[in-house]
Each structure stands twice: as structure tokens, then as C-alpha cells.
Tab-separated table of C-alpha atoms in Angstrom:
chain	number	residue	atom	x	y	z
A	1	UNK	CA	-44.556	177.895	267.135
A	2	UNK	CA	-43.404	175.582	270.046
A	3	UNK	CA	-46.773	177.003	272.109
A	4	UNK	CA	-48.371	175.632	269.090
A	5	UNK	CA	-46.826	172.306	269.213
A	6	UNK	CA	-47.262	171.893	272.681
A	7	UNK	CA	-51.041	172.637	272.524
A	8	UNK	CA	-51.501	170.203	269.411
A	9	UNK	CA	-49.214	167.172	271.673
A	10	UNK	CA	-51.586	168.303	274.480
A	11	UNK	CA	-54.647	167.773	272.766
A	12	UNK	CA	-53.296	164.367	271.452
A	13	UNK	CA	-52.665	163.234	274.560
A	14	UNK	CA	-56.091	164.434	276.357
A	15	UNK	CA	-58.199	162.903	273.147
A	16	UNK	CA	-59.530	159.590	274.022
A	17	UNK	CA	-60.253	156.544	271.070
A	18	UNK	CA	-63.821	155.604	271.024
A	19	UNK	CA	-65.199	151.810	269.844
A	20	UNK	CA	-68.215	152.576	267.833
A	21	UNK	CA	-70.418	150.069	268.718
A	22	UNK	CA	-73.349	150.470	266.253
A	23	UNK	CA	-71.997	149.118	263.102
A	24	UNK	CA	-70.640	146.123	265.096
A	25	UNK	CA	-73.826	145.311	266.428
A	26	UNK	CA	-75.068	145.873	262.928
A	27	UNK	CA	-72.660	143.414	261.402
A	28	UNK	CA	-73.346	140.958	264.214
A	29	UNK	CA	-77.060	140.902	263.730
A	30	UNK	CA	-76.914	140.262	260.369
A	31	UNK	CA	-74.200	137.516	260.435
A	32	UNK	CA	-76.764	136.113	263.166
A	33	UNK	CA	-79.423	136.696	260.520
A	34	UNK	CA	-77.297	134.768	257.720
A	35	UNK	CA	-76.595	131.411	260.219
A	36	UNK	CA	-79.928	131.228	261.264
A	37	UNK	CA	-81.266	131.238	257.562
A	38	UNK	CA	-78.800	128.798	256.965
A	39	UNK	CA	-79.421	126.713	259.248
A	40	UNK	CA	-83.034	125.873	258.811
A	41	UNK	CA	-82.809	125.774	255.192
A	42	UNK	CA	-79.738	122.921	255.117
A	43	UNK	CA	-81.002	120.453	257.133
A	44	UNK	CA	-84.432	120.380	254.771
A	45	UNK	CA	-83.480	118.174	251.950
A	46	UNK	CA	-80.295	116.970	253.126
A	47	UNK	CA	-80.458	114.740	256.140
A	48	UNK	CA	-77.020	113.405	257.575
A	49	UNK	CA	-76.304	110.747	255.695
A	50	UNK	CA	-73.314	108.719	254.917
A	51	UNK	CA	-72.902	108.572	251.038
A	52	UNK	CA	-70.948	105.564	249.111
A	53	UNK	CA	-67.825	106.360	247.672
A	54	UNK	CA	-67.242	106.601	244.103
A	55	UNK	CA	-64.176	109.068	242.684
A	56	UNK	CA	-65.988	109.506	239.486
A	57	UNK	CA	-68.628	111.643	240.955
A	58	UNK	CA	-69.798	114.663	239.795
A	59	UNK	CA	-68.771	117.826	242.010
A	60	UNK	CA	-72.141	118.806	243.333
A	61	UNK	CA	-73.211	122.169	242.140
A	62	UNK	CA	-76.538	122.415	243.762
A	63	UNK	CA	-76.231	126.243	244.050
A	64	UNK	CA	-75.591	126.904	240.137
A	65	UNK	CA	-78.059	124.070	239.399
A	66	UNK	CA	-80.988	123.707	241.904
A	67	UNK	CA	-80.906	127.658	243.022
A	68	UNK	CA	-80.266	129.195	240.237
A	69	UNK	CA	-79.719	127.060	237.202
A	70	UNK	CA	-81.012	124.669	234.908
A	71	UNK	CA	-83.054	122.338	237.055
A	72	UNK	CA	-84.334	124.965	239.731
A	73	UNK	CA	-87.425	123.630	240.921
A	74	UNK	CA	-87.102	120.416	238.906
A	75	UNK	CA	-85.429	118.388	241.237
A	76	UNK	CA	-86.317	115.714	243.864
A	77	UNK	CA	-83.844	114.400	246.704
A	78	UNK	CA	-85.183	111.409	248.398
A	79	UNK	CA	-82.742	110.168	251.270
A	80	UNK	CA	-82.761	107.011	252.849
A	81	UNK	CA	-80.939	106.408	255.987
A	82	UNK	CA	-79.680	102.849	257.710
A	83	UNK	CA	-81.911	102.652	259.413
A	84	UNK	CA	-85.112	102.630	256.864
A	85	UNK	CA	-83.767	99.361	255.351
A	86	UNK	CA	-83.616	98.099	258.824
A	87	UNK	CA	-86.343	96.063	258.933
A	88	UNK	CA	-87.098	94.863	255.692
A	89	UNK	CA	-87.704	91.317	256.504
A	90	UNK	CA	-90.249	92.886	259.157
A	91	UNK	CA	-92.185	95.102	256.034
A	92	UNK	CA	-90.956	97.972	257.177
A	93	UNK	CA	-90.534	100.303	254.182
A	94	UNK	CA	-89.624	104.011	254.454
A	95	UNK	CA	-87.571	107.134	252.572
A	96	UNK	CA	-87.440	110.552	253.388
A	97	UNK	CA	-88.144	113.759	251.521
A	98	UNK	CA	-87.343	117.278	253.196
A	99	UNK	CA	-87.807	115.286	256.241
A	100	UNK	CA	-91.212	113.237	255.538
A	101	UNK	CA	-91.183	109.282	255.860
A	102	UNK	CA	-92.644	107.812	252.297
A	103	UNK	CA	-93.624	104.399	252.257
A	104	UNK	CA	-93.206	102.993	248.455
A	105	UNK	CA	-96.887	103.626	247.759
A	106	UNK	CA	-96.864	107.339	248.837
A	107	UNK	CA	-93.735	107.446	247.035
A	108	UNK	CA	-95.003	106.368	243.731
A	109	UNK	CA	-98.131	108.924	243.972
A	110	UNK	CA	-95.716	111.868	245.060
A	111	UNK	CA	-92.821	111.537	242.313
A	112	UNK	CA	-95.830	110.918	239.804
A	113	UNK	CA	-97.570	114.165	240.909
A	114	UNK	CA	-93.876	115.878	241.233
A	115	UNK	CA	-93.633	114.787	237.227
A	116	UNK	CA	-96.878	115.748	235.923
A	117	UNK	CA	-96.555	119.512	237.673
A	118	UNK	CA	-93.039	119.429	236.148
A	119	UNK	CA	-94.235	118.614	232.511
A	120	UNK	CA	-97.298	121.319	233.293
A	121	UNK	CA	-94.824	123.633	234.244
A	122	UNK	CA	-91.753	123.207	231.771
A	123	UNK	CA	-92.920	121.297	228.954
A	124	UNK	CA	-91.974	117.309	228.401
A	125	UNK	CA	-88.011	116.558	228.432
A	126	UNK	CA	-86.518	116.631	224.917
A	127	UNK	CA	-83.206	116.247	225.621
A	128	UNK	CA	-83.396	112.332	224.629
A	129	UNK	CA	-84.876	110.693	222.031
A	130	UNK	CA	-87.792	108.765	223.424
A	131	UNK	CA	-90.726	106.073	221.335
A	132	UNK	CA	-93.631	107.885	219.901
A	133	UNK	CA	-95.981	107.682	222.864
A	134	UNK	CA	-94.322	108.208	225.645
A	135	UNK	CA	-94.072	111.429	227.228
A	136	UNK	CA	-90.858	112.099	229.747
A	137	UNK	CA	-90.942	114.509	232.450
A	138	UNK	CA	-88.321	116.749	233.013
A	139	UNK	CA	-87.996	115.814	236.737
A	140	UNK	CA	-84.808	114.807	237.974
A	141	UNK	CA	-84.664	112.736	241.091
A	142	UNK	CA	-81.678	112.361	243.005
A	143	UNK	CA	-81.374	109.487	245.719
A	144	UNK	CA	-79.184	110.009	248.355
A	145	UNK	CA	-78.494	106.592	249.900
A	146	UNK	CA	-76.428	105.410	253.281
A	147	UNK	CA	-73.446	103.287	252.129
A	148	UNK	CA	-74.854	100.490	254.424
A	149	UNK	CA	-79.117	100.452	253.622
A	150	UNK	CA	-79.658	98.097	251.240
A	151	UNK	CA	-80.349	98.330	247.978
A	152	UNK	CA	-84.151	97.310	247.823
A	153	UNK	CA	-84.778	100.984	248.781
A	154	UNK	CA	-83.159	102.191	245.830
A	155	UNK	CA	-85.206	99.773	243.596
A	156	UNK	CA	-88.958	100.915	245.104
A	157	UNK	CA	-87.213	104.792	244.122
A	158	UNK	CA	-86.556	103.437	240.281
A	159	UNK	CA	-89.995	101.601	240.312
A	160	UNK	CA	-91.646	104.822	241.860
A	161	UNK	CA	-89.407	106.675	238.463
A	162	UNK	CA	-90.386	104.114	236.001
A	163	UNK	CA	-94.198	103.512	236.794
A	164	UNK	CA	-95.003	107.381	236.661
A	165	UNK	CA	-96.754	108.865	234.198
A	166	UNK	CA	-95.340	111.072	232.530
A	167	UNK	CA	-92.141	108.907	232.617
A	168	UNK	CA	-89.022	110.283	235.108
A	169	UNK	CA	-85.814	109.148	233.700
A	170	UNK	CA	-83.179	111.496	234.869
A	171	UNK	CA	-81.739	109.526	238.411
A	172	UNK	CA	-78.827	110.354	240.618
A	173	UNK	CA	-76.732	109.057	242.726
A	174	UNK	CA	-75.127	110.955	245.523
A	175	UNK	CA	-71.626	109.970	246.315
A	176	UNK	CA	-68.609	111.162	248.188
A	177	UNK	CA	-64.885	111.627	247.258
A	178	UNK	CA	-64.283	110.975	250.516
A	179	UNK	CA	-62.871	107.482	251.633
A	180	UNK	CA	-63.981	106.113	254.890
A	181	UNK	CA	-61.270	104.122	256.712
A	182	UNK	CA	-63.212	100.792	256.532
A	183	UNK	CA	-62.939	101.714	252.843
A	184	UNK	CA	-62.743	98.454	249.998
A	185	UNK	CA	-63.090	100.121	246.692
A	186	UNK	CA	-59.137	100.249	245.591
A	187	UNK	CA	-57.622	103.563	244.934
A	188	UNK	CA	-56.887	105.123	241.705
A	189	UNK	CA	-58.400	102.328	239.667
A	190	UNK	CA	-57.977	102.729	236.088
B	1	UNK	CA	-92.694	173.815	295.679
B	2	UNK	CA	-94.011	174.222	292.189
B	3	UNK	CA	-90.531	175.370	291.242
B	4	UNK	CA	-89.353	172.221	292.949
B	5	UNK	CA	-91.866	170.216	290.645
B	6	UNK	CA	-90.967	172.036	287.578
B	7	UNK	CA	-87.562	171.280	288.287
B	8	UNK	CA	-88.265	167.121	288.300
B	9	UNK	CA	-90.209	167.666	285.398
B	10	UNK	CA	-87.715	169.499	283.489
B	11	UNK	CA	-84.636	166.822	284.642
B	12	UNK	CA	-86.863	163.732	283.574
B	13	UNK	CA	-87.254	165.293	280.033
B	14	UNK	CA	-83.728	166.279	279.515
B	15	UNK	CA	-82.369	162.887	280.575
B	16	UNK	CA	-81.601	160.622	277.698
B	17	UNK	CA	-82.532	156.851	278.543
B	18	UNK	CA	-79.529	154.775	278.742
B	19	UNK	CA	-79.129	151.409	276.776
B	20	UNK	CA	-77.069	149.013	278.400
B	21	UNK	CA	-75.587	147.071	275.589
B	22	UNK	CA	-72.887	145.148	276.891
B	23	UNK	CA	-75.161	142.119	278.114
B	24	UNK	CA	-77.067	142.232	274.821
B	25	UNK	CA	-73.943	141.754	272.909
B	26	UNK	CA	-72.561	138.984	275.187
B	27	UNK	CA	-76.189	137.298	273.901
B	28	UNK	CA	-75.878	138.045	270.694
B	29	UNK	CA	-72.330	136.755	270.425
B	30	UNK	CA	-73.574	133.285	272.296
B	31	UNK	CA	-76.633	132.907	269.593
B	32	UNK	CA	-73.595	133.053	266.680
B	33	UNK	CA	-71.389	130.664	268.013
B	34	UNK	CA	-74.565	128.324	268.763
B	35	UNK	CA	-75.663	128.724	264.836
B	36	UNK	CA	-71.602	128.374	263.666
B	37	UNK	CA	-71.294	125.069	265.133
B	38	UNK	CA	-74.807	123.620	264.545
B	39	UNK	CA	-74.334	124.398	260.654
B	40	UNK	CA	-73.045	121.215	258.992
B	41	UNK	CA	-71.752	121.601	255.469
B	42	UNK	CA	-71.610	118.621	253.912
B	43	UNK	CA	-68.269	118.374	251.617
B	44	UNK	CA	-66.968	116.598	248.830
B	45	UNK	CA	-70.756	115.471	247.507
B	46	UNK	CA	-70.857	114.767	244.044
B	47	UNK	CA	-73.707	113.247	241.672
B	48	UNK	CA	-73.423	109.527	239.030
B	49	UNK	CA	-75.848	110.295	236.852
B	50	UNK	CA	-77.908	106.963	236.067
B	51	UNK	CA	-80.499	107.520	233.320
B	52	UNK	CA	-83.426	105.434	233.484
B	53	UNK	CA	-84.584	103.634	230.219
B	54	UNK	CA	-87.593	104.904	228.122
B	55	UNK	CA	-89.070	101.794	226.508
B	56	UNK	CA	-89.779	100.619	229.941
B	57	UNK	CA	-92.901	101.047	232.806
B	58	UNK	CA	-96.508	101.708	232.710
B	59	UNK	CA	-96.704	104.243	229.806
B	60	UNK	CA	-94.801	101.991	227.164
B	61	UNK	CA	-96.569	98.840	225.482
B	62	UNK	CA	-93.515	96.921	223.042
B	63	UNK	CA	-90.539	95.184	223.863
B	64	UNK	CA	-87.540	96.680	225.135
B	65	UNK	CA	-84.563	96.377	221.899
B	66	UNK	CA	-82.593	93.386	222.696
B	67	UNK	CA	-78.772	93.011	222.023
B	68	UNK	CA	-76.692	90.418	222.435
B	69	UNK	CA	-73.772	92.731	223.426
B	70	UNK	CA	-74.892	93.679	226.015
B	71	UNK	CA	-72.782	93.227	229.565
B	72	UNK	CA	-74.593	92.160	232.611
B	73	UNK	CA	-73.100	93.508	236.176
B	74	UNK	CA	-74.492	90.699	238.904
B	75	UNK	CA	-74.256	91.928	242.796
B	76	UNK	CA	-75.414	88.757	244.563
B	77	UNK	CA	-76.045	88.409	247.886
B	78	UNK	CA	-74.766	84.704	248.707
B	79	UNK	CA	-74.270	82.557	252.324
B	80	UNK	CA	-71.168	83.301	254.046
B	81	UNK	CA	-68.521	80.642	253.714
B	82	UNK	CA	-69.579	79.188	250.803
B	83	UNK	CA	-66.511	79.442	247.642
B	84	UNK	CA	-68.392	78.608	244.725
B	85	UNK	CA	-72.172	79.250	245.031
B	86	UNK	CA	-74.689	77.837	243.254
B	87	UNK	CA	-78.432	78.911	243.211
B	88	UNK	CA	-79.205	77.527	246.490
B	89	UNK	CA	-77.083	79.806	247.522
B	90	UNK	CA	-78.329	83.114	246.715
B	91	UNK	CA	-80.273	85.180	249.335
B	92	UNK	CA	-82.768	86.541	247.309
B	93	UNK	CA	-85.552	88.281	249.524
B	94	UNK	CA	-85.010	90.287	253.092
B	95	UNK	CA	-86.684	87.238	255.369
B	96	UNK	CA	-83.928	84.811	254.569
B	97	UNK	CA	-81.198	87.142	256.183
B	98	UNK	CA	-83.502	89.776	258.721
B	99	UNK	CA	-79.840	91.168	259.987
B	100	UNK	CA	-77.866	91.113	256.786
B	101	UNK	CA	-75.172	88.954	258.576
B	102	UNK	CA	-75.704	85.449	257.085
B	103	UNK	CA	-74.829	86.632	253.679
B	104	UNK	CA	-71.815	88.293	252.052
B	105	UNK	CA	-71.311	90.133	248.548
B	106	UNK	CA	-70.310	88.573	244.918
B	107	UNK	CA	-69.609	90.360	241.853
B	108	UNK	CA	-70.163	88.970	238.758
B	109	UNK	CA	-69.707	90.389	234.861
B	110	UNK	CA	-72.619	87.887	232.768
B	111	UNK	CA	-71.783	84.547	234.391
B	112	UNK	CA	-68.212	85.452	234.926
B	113	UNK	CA	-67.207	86.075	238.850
B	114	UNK	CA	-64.978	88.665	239.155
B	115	UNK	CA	-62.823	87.903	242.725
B	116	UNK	CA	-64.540	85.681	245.556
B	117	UNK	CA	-67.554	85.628	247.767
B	118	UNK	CA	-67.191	88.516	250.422
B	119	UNK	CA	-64.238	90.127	248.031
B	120	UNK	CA	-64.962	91.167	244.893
B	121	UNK	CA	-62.144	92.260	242.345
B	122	UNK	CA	-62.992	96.051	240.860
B	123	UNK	CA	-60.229	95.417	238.614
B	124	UNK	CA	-60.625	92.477	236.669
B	125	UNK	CA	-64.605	94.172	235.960
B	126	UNK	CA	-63.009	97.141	234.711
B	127	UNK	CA	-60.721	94.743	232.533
B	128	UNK	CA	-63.111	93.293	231.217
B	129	UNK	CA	-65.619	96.091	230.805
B	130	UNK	CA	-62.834	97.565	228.500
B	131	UNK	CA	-61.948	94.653	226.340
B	132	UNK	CA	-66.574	94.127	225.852
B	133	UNK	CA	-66.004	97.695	224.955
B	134	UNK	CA	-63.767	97.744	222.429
B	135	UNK	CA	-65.409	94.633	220.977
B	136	UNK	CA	-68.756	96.200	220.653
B	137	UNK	CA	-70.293	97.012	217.533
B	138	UNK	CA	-72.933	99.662	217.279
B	139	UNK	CA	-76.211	98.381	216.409
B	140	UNK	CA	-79.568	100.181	215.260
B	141	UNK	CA	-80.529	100.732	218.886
B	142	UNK	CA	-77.593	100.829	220.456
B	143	UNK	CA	-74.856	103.466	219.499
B	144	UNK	CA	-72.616	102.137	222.242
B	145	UNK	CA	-71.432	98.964	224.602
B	146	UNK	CA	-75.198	98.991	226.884
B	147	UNK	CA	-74.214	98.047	230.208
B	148	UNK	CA	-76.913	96.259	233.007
B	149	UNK	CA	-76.230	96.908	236.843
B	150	UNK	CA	-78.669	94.121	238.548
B	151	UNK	CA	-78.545	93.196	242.448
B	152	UNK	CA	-80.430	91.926	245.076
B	153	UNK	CA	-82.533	93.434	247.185
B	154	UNK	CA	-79.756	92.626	250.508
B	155	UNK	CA	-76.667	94.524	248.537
B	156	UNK	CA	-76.102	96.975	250.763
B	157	UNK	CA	-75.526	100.120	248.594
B	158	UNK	CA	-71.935	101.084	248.619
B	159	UNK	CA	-71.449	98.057	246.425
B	160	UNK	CA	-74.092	99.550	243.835
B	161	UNK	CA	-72.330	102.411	243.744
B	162	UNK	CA	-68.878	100.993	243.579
B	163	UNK	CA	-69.882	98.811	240.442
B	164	UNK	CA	-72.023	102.179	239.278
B	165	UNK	CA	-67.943	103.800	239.440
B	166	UNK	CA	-66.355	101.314	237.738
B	167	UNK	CA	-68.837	101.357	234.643
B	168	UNK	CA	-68.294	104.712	234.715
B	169	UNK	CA	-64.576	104.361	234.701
B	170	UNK	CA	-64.377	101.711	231.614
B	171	UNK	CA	-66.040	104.893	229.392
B	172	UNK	CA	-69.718	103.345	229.349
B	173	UNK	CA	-72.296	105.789	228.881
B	174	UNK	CA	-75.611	103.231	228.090
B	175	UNK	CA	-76.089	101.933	232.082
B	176	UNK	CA	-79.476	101.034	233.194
B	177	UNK	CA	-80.477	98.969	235.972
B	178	UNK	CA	-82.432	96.407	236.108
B	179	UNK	CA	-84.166	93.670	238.664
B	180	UNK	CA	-82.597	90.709	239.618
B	181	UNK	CA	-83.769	87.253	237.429
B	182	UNK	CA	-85.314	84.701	239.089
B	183	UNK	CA	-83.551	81.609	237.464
B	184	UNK	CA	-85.578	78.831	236.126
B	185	UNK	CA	-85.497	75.225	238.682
């Protein structure tokens, strides 16, 4: 009996602990996999921009709603940076989709052609009561706007909305909860 | 000799190739930190939903339903240092202010001002969004108070989206926006 013990503390002591390095490797590549996906596909539509405030936005859920949801591949995000509305009094006019510069003419012809495929696709919006005529587009277009560019750009977006054909009614704006120290919009105004 | 060769032969077969891995990990582990910090998620983004009218734009030939009810939000862009602007005042297109600097922001509810030139008063438009509100009475067209956002092209945006919030806040649901008017001289 103590022989036995003896062997089995023996053999305890002699057995070494091996790191299994396969299925850490594994894990690694695909977490490496995952960022690198992630990576490229964020900066697409969503350039770094620094939104407006407004507490009574809506909670983005562009996962349940773009991905998977409701308005997947109905949606448009058009950003415009500072730096667009720069030189307006020079005729410079530019916004950006997934990264392309639009001037307001390209614009017009891309969120027109972004309707009709969207009608084509999904059938005319019903969801508001529109004059006999007129034919709305189930497109939803959501403008993502620095605090500081002016608000011309916004205007050629609505014009670019309104002059389509079939009609886009369905704008957002993208806003941040977050307050900005240079912040003037008071808080909890009610 | 050819036992000698069989010998090299036979060793080179029955030697497994080693892998170093250490160095490819230490790689791998650099890429992943590299993609960690160059993901940006962008937090706390949230959506005002701003429908656009029908009875407007290319595809529709009447008249847009008119109401007398209904409340006009003004964002002007007006010279700095000026108290109580008048028309003159008003910085209308890009070319009379190139850097944005000349002119300052004033908030108006019809022809109402709500605070000063350069500090507008989100309050006293929510007050009074509230008391147009509760006066409204529903019309054929209009089921509720119909509320117009209008400013000029200079505003920069944060403003827009400020009066956007506050509209919001009073319980309006009819907001369009609209172009600026060009007043009659």
C-alpha cells in the first residue's frame, strides 16, 4: 500500500503540464479573422463624424434594423463632414456615401436611382397616406451631419429626397447623447 | 557505403519537420492588437426621424394644404453685434460670410424671437411650442399642431438639430422643413 503511494506521488511529481498550443492559435486566428472583418466593414458607411446633440434621439439599432430587420437594404447614409461645407461661398459642394464625394447633381440621380430599385424591389411605401398620384419609395435616407457644416448641405440632401421620383420621404437625423464640453443646448429641458 | 546511404535515407524520412511557432504567434498577437485599437465604435448614436412631406416636389402638381395654425421655427443667420435685426441684417447666401465668422445664430418661433442674437433661449420655444399645442384644433388635413423648421443656408447644423429636439420635446409629431422666404422689399 505505501509502495503504492509512493509510486503514484512519484509519478505526480515526474509528470510535466503541457500548454496546448493548437486551440490557442485557433482561437487567435479567428479573433484576428473577426477584427479584420470588422474593421473594413465599419469605416464604409460611417465616416468619423461629429454628430449634434439632441437627448431625444432614437438609440440606433442599425444591427436589428439595417442587418437584419425591417429596412435591410433600404437604407441610405449620406455623411457630410466640416469640411464639405467649407467652401460654399467658393461652389464647392460635396457629401459622402460609403466613402464617395457626391456633388448635389450626382446626388439627386443616385438617391433617385436608390428609390426606384427600392420601389422595384419592395413595392411603394404604404405606411402613410399619400395624394392619388404620387408614388413613395420605401427608401429611407439617413444624413449624418458634423455639428459645425452648415446647413445648406442638409437642404441639397432634402431637395435630392423631394425631387426624386418615386418620392423619398422617410429622413434621419443622426445625433448623439453625448454632450461636448463647448455644449449650449441646456440640460434636461422639459 | 550503401548501408551508410540507406542509413541518411532512412533518418531523413523518420524525422518529423519541426514548426517553430513561437515567432508566428508573437505576429499574430501584434496583427490583433493593431485591429483592437484601429476599430472605432461609435457610441451613443441615435436617429430624429424627420418625415418629408408628400404633396411636395417634382411628382405632385396642387397646392400644399394650408393652415393657419401652423408654427414656424426661424434659424437666421444675422451680423454679429447687431441686438435687434432687421432684414438688412440677415446673411442669406454663403458669399456674404465665406468663413462663417461675420454672422451669429437667432431663433425665432413665427415672428417671435426667442432669446438674443448669438443666444437663443430653448426654453421659452418649448414654452411656447406647448401652449400653440394645446391651442390647436385639428383640421381636415391636419390631425395635429404642424410644425415648420426653416433656416439659412449658414446655420451651422447643431442648431437644426437642437430646434429639431425641442419640437420633438413639446410632443409634435407633424415637422417638415422647409426653405427659407425671401421677404418682399
Amino acid at each position: 500500500m505505501a509502495r503504492k503511494k509512493k509510486s503514484l506521488a512519484e509519478e505526480a511529481g515526474k509528470t510535466k503540464v503541457e500548454m496546448q498550443m493548437t486551440p490557442m492559435i485557433d482561437m487567435t486566428f479567428l479573433i484576428l479573422t473577426f477584427f479584420m472583418l470588422v474593421c473594413h466593414l465599419s469605416t464604409l458607411q460611417l465616416e468619423a463624424i461629429q454628430l449634434p446633440h439632441a437627448d431625444e434621439a432614437r438609440k440606433r439599432q442599425a444591427s436589428q434594423l439595417m442587418k437584419g430587420g425591417k429596412l435591410k437594404g433600404r437604407t441610405v447614409i449620406v455623411n457630410v463632414k466640416e469640411e464639405d461645407t467649407a467652401k460654399l461661398a467658393e461652389g464647392e459642394r460635396q457629401v459622402r456615401i460609403s466613402g464617395r464625394i457626391y456633388d448635389p447633381d450626382k446626388l439627386k440621380a443616385y438617391i433617385q436611382r436608390r428609390a426606384y430599385e427600392a420601389v422595384t424591389k419592395y413595392g411603394p411605401d404604404k405606411t402613410v397616406p399619400t395624394p392619388p398620384g404620387v408614388v413613395v419609395s420605401p427608401l429611407h435616407v439617413i444624413i449624418r451631419c458634423d455639428r459645425k457644416a452648415r446647413y445648406e448641405a442638409v437642404t441639397w440632401i432634402m431637395e435630392a429626397c423631394s425631387m426624386s421620383r418615386p418620392g423619398v420621404i422617410h429622413v434621419y437625423m443622426a445625433a448623439t447623447k453625448q454632450r461636448y464640453p463647448d455644449e449650449e443646448y441646456p440640460r434636461n429641458l422639459r | 557505403m550503401a548501408g551508410q546511404t540507406e542509413r541518411i535515407i532512412r533518418e531523413s524520412i523518420e524525422e518529423a519537420p519541426d514548426l517553430p511557432l513561437t515567432p508566428m504567434i508573437d505576429v499574430i498577437f501584434q496583427l490583433l492588437i493593431f485591429f483592437m485599437f484601429a476599430m472605432k465604435f461609435s457610441g451613443g448614436e441615435g436617429w430624429l426621424y424627420a418625415r418629408l412631406p408628400t404633396n411636395r416636389g417634382l411628382q405632385y402638381s396642387g397646392t400644399p394644404p394650408i393652415t393657419l395654425q401652423e408654427v414656424r421655427v426661424k434659424l437666421l443667420w444675422v451680423r454679429k453685434g447687431v441686438p435687434n435685426p432687421t432684414w438688412r441684417d440677415m446673411i442669406r447666401e454663403p458669399t456674404q460670410d465665406p468663413t462663417g465668422k461675420k454672422g451669429t445664430i437667432y431663433l425665432k418661433i413665427d415672428r417671435t424671437p426667442c432669446g438674443v442674437p448669438g443666444r437663443p433661449d430653448w426654453r421659452r420655444l418649448l414654452e411656447r411650442l406647448k401652449v400653440a399645442k394645446s391651442r390647436f384644433r385639428p383640421t381636415r388635413h391636419y390631425k395635429s399642431l404642424p410644425v415648420i423648421i426653416e433656416a439659412y443656408k449658414m446655420v451651422p447644423f447643431k442648431y437644426v438639430v437642437y430646434a429639431l429636439n425641442t419640437v420633438i420635446k413639446a410632443g409634435v409629431t407633424e415637422i417638415t422643413f422647409a426653405a427659407p422666404e425671401i421677404p418682399i422689399r
